[in-house]
Amino acid sequence: MFRHNPVLVQEVLQALRLQASQRYVDGTIGGGGHAEAMLKSSASIGWLYGFDRDGAAVEACQARLAEYSDRCEIRRANFDEMGEWVEAGTCAGVLLDLGVSSPQLDQAERGFSFQQDGPLDMRMDQRQELTAARLLRELEPGELANIFWEYGGESDSRRIAQAIAMDRATRPLERTRQLAELMERISPRGGRKTHPATKVFQALRLAVNDEMGSVRRGLEAALRALQPGGRLAVITFHSLEDRVVKEFGRRLERDYEPAPGMDVPELRRPRPAQLKWVTRKAIAPGAAELRANPRSRSAQLRVLEKL
Ligand SMILES: C[S@@+](CC[C@H](N)C(=O)[O-])C[C@H]1O[C@@H](n2cnc3c(N)ncnc32)[C@H](O)[C@@H]1O
C-alpha cells in the first residue's frame, strides 16, 4: 500500500490558483495526494503532467488517478527533465514537493531509515546504479567527510569518515542497522533528541540522489515551463533545499546581473527581472496539520510568480 499524507494542500491550491482549462505540473507526484487535489480543482478540462523518479510511486499514482487519465500524464522521470515533455511557456503552475515520501521512509528495504534494518540503498530511482553502500565502500574518507559536512551539516564529519574507513576494512558495510550502530558507538547521544545517525543518513541520501543538483536544475526547468503569470510552489523539508529556493528567487527577482565576484552597483548589467515572490515569508503548516501529521513539522512552502 502506497500511503503518503500530502502537506500544505490547501495552501498549495491557493498558491497555484487552479483553474479549469490550464496546464499544471506536479514534479514530485509521490502518492498523488497533491495531484488529485490539483486535478479536482482544475476540473473539468485542466491538464496535469506528473513526474516522479520512483517507479513504485508512479505505478501507485497511475492507479489512484485512473479516473483522471484523460487529463493527466504521469511519467517516471527526474523533474529536471520536465522540458522534454512540457512545452516551454505553457503551464499556469508547477509544484515541487521535495524530499522523500512516507512509503520510501517506511519500507525498510529502500534503506532510507536508520530506524529499521535494510540494505544501504537510498535510491529514489531504483534503475540507478549508485547506492549508499557503494558510496560508503568506494569513497575516500576525505570525500565522505565532505558529503557529511556539505549535505548533513555534520560538524564531526572527519572523525566519522575515519571511523567508517576503519570499520569497512574489517567487514562489508551494507546494512542501515550497521551504520546506525556505528554512529551510536562513535557519537553517543548524550541527551540530544535526534539520533546520532540523522545527519549522516540525510547526507548520504542527498548525495546518492544528487538532490541539490536536481533542485537547482528543476527550478530552472519549472521556470521555463511556466507562462507569464504562472506560479511555482516549492515545499522544502530542510534548510539546504530552502536556501537553494531562496537564492533562486532572489537572483531572478533582480533586474540586473551582478559583476562576477563582487556586487558593485556601477558594474551591474541590467536585464529584466524574471520572477517575483508571491509571499516574502515561507508558509508553514498550521497547528491542526501539525497535530494530524507530525511529518509536516519541517515543511515550508515558498511561492514565486513568473513575470
Ligand atoms: C514528499 S514526496 C511527494 C508527495 C506528493 N506530493 C503526494 O502528494 O503524495 C516526494 C516525492 O518526490 C520524488 N522526487 C524527489 N526528487 C525528485 C526528482 N528530482 N525528480 C522526480 N521525483 C523526485 C520522490 O521520489 C517522492 O516520491
XYZ file of C-alpha atoms and ligand atoms in Angstrom:
334
model
C 0.000 0.000 0.000
C 1.437 3.389 -1.041
C 0.316 5.963 1.508
C 1.689 9.464 1.834
C -0.093 12.261 3.682
C 0.348 15.325 1.476
C 1.319 18.501 3.351
C 0.008 22.070 2.970
C -2.589 21.000 0.385
C -4.954 23.972 0.776
C -2.008 26.364 0.794
C -0.679 24.837 -2.448
C -4.088 25.059 -4.139
C -4.403 28.683 -3.097
C -0.875 29.493 -4.241
C -1.400 27.916 -7.664
C -4.885 29.460 -8.135
C -6.066 26.408 -10.062
C -8.412 26.916 -12.981
C -10.087 24.665 -15.487
C -8.536 24.866 -18.970
C -4.998 25.470 -17.670
C -1.981 23.144 -17.573
C -0.104 22.251 -14.417
C 2.935 20.211 -13.425
C 3.390 18.134 -10.289
C 7.120 17.371 -10.437
C 7.040 15.086 -7.382
C 3.785 13.215 -7.737
C 4.620 10.655 -4.983
C 1.391 9.145 -3.650
C -0.706 11.531 -5.774
C -2.314 13.494 -2.925
C -1.461 16.944 -4.267
C -2.030 15.770 -7.834
C -5.545 14.568 -7.052
C -6.390 17.850 -5.332
C -4.968 19.752 -8.326
C -6.988 17.661 -10.791
C -10.197 18.145 -8.787
C -9.630 21.882 -8.550
C -8.960 22.211 -12.277
C -11.988 20.132 -13.376
C -13.210 19.508 -15.894
C -10.536 20.128 -18.501
C -7.393 21.246 -16.634
C -4.378 19.136 -17.584
C -1.715 17.739 -15.251
C 1.767 16.459 -16.073
C 3.113 14.344 -13.210
C 6.683 13.207 -12.646
C 8.459 11.026 -10.112
C 11.787 9.205 -10.142
C 10.359 6.367 -8.118
C 8.781 3.548 -10.143
C 6.599 2.419 -7.213
C 5.228 5.950 -6.797
C 4.415 6.234 -10.491
C 2.609 2.886 -10.503
C 0.617 3.705 -7.358
C -0.278 7.117 -8.732
C -1.418 5.822 -12.071
C -3.815 3.508 -10.215
C -5.018 6.218 -7.822
C -5.577 8.756 -10.571
C -7.076 6.331 -13.121
C -10.357 8.260 -13.231
C -8.442 11.341 -14.425
C -6.396 9.501 -17.036
C -7.983 11.527 -19.860
C -6.443 14.716 -18.476
C -3.187 13.711 -16.857
C 0.058 12.173 -17.984
C 2.382 10.586 -15.412
C 5.989 9.763 -16.190
C 8.871 8.170 -14.386
C 11.477 10.874 -14.704
C 13.505 13.410 -12.777
C 11.631 16.720 -12.650
C 14.734 18.420 -14.013
C 13.850 16.756 -17.349
C 10.269 18.084 -17.469
C 11.159 20.210 -20.508
C 11.296 17.046 -22.616
C 7.515 16.655 -22.250
C 6.205 20.037 -21.203
C 6.335 22.770 -23.808
C 8.057 25.934 -22.598
C 5.778 28.778 -21.515
C 2.579 26.719 -21.424
C 1.872 25.998 -17.745
C -0.065 28.006 -15.188
C 1.535 26.301 -12.197
C 4.298 23.949 -11.114
C 4.532 22.175 -7.773
C 7.727 20.660 -6.379
C 7.176 18.873 -3.044
C 10.785 17.932 -2.379
C 12.371 15.089 -0.493
C 11.192 11.575 0.232
C 7.713 10.128 0.637
C 6.423 8.177 3.637
C 6.488 4.830 1.768
C 10.143 5.421 0.871
C 10.945 6.090 4.538
C 8.767 3.336 5.931
C 9.861 0.460 3.691
C 12.987 -0.943 5.275
C 14.267 -2.402 2.011
C 14.552 1.083 0.475
C 17.294 1.819 3.012
C 16.352 5.453 3.797
C 15.708 4.962 7.502
C 18.077 4.253 10.372
C 15.115 3.127 12.453
C 14.720 -0.140 10.604
C 17.226 -2.591 9.206
C 17.571 -2.716 5.435
C 20.176 -2.535 2.701
C 22.082 0.773 2.483
C 20.286 1.624 -0.753
C 18.593 5.089 -0.609
C 17.941 5.327 -4.361
C 14.763 7.167 -5.302
C 15.120 5.754 -8.803
C 15.988 2.091 -8.435
C 17.249 1.918 -12.011
C 20.220 3.993 -10.911
C 23.450 2.129 -10.104
C 24.792 4.343 -7.353
C 23.661 3.304 -3.854
C 24.621 4.487 -0.370
C 26.532 1.221 0.213
C 28.625 1.935 -2.861
C 29.462 5.466 -1.714
C 30.455 4.116 1.695
C 32.565 1.397 0.080
C 34.300 3.379 -2.637
C 34.819 6.961 -1.485
C 38.000 8.101 0.233
C 37.494 9.216 3.856
C 38.048 12.861 2.800
C 35.296 12.608 0.168
C 32.902 11.006 2.642
C 33.679 13.714 5.188
C 32.863 16.395 2.595
C 29.474 14.799 1.924
C 28.657 14.552 5.646
C 29.634 18.186 6.127
C 28.119 19.671 2.987
C 24.821 17.756 2.894
C 24.369 16.906 6.573
C 26.000 19.866 8.318
C 27.774 17.216 10.404
C 30.487 19.045 12.347
C 32.257 15.802 13.285
C 32.456 14.708 9.655
C 36.195 13.874 9.505
C 36.156 11.678 12.604
C 33.037 9.872 11.392
C 34.549 9.265 7.953
C 37.715 7.852 9.556
C 35.645 5.546 11.765
C 33.745 4.313 8.694
C 37.033 3.681 6.860
C 38.307 1.615 9.796
C 35.040 -0.276 10.107
C 34.788 -1.126 6.405
C 38.324 -2.510 6.448
C 37.071 -5.277 8.761
C 33.633 -6.088 7.252
C 31.362 -5.023 4.413
C 29.196 -2.057 5.472
C 25.915 -2.867 3.771
C 23.022 -2.519 6.231
C 21.340 0.548 7.686
C 21.499 -1.030 11.150
C 25.300 -1.425 10.897
C 25.718 2.263 10.065
C 23.232 3.371 12.750
C 25.022 1.275 15.387
C 28.422 2.537 14.295
C 27.141 6.107 14.703
C 25.718 5.288 18.146
C 29.159 3.971 19.177
C 31.210 6.871 17.871
C 28.793 9.733 18.701
C 26.680 8.701 21.698
C 23.522 10.749 22.025
C 24.468 12.498 25.277
C 20.988 13.935 25.846
C 20.409 15.020 22.218
C 16.878 14.459 20.939
C 17.941 13.361 17.479
C 19.587 10.046 16.681
C 23.363 10.362 16.061
C 22.913 8.914 12.548
C 20.374 11.535 11.423
C 22.790 13.877 9.639
C 24.864 11.119 8.049
C 21.746 9.436 6.653
C 20.440 12.736 5.269
C 23.811 13.485 3.695
C 24.098 10.076 2.036
C 20.550 10.327 0.684
C 21.189 13.754 -0.834
C 24.433 12.520 -2.406
C 23.028 9.239 -3.774
C 20.161 11.072 -5.484
C 22.044 14.271 -6.366
C 19.107 16.033 -4.752
C 20.628 19.506 -4.591
C 21.678 19.365 -8.252
C 18.186 18.166 -9.232
C 16.549 21.006 -7.304
C 18.781 23.645 -8.943
C 18.121 22.276 -12.428
C 14.454 21.572 -11.615
C 13.771 25.184 -10.601
C 15.181 26.388 -13.933
C 13.115 23.766 -15.801
C 9.981 24.833 -13.915
C 10.570 28.475 -14.774
C 10.876 27.568 -18.466
C 7.633 25.544 -18.331
C 5.636 28.438 -16.831
C 3.723 31.007 -18.827
C 3.915 34.648 -17.719
C 1.830 34.993 -14.540
C 2.293 31.255 -13.851
C 3.232 30.214 -10.342
C 5.888 27.967 -8.886
C 5.173 26.422 -5.477
C 8.039 24.629 -3.732
C 7.771 22.680 -0.479
C 11.084 22.017 1.260
C 11.877 19.956 4.334
C 15.350 21.135 5.296
C 17.360 24.322 5.254
C 19.708 23.292 2.420
C 16.838 22.904 -0.042
C 15.139 26.022 1.267
C 18.322 28.046 0.768
C 18.523 26.953 -2.880
C 14.919 28.088 -3.457
C 15.534 31.427 -1.723
C 18.719 32.068 -3.726
C 16.931 31.164 -6.967
C 14.110 33.617 -6.192
C 16.468 36.378 -5.073
C 18.640 36.060 -8.174
C 15.739 36.159 -10.630
C 13.678 38.869 -8.914
C 16.610 41.254 -9.535
C 16.567 43.289 -12.730
C 20.339 43.121 -13.153
C 23.219 40.656 -13.243
C 25.899 41.492 -10.654
C 29.537 41.605 -11.786
C 31.353 38.342 -11.122
C 32.970 38.268 -7.691
C 31.618 41.372 -6.038
C 28.280 43.172 -6.434
C 29.401 46.735 -7.221
C 26.354 48.847 -8.272
C 28.270 50.592 -11.110
C 29.207 47.249 -12.671
C 25.734 45.699 -12.658
C 24.425 44.623 -16.044
C 20.702 45.428 -16.404
C 18.348 42.643 -17.509
C 14.634 42.101 -16.921
C 13.540 40.510 -13.636
C 12.018 37.093 -14.305
C 10.140 36.327 -11.110
C 8.505 37.906 -8.112
C 7.781 36.452 -4.687
C 4.097 35.874 -4.018
C 4.763 35.912 -0.278
C 8.016 37.099 1.262
C 7.896 34.606 4.103
C 7.690 30.833 3.818
C 4.279 29.329 4.600
C 4.345 26.689 7.354
C 1.711 24.134 8.401
C -0.852 25.326 10.936
C -1.426 23.763 14.353
C -4.164 21.404 13.152
C -1.986 19.982 10.379
C 0.972 19.607 12.739
C -1.231 17.645 15.137
C -2.675 15.444 12.406
C 0.589 14.858 10.536
C 3.777 15.191 12.614
C 5.893 14.638 9.478
C 4.729 18.045 8.249
C 6.665 19.809 11.021
C 9.652 20.853 8.916
C 7.662 21.663 5.738
C 7.915 25.170 4.289
C 6.140 26.424 1.185
C 7.584 29.195 -0.988
C 5.712 30.655 -3.937
C 7.084 32.575 -6.912
C 5.345 34.080 -9.929
C 6.845 34.307 -13.412
C 6.833 37.805 -14.858
C 7.375 14.429 -0.446
S 7.088 13.258 -1.691
C 5.811 13.940 -2.657
C 4.449 13.566 -2.197
C 3.326 14.019 -3.089
N 3.255 15.450 -3.207
C 1.997 13.458 -2.625
O 1.012 14.205 -2.565
O 1.923 12.267 -2.323
C 8.450 13.485 -2.741
C 8.440 12.634 -3.985
O 9.299 13.265 -4.916
C 10.068 12.322 -5.579
N 11.263 13.043 -6.025
C 12.221 13.619 -5.264
N 13.141 14.220 -6.037
C 12.722 14.051 -7.320
C 13.239 14.470 -8.573
N 14.366 15.160 -8.674
N 12.535 14.153 -9.685
C 11.366 13.446 -9.605
N 10.857 12.999 -8.440
C 11.520 13.307 -7.312
C 10.302 11.230 -4.574
O 10.556 10.002 -5.224
C 8.972 11.216 -3.805
O 8.073 10.295 -4.363
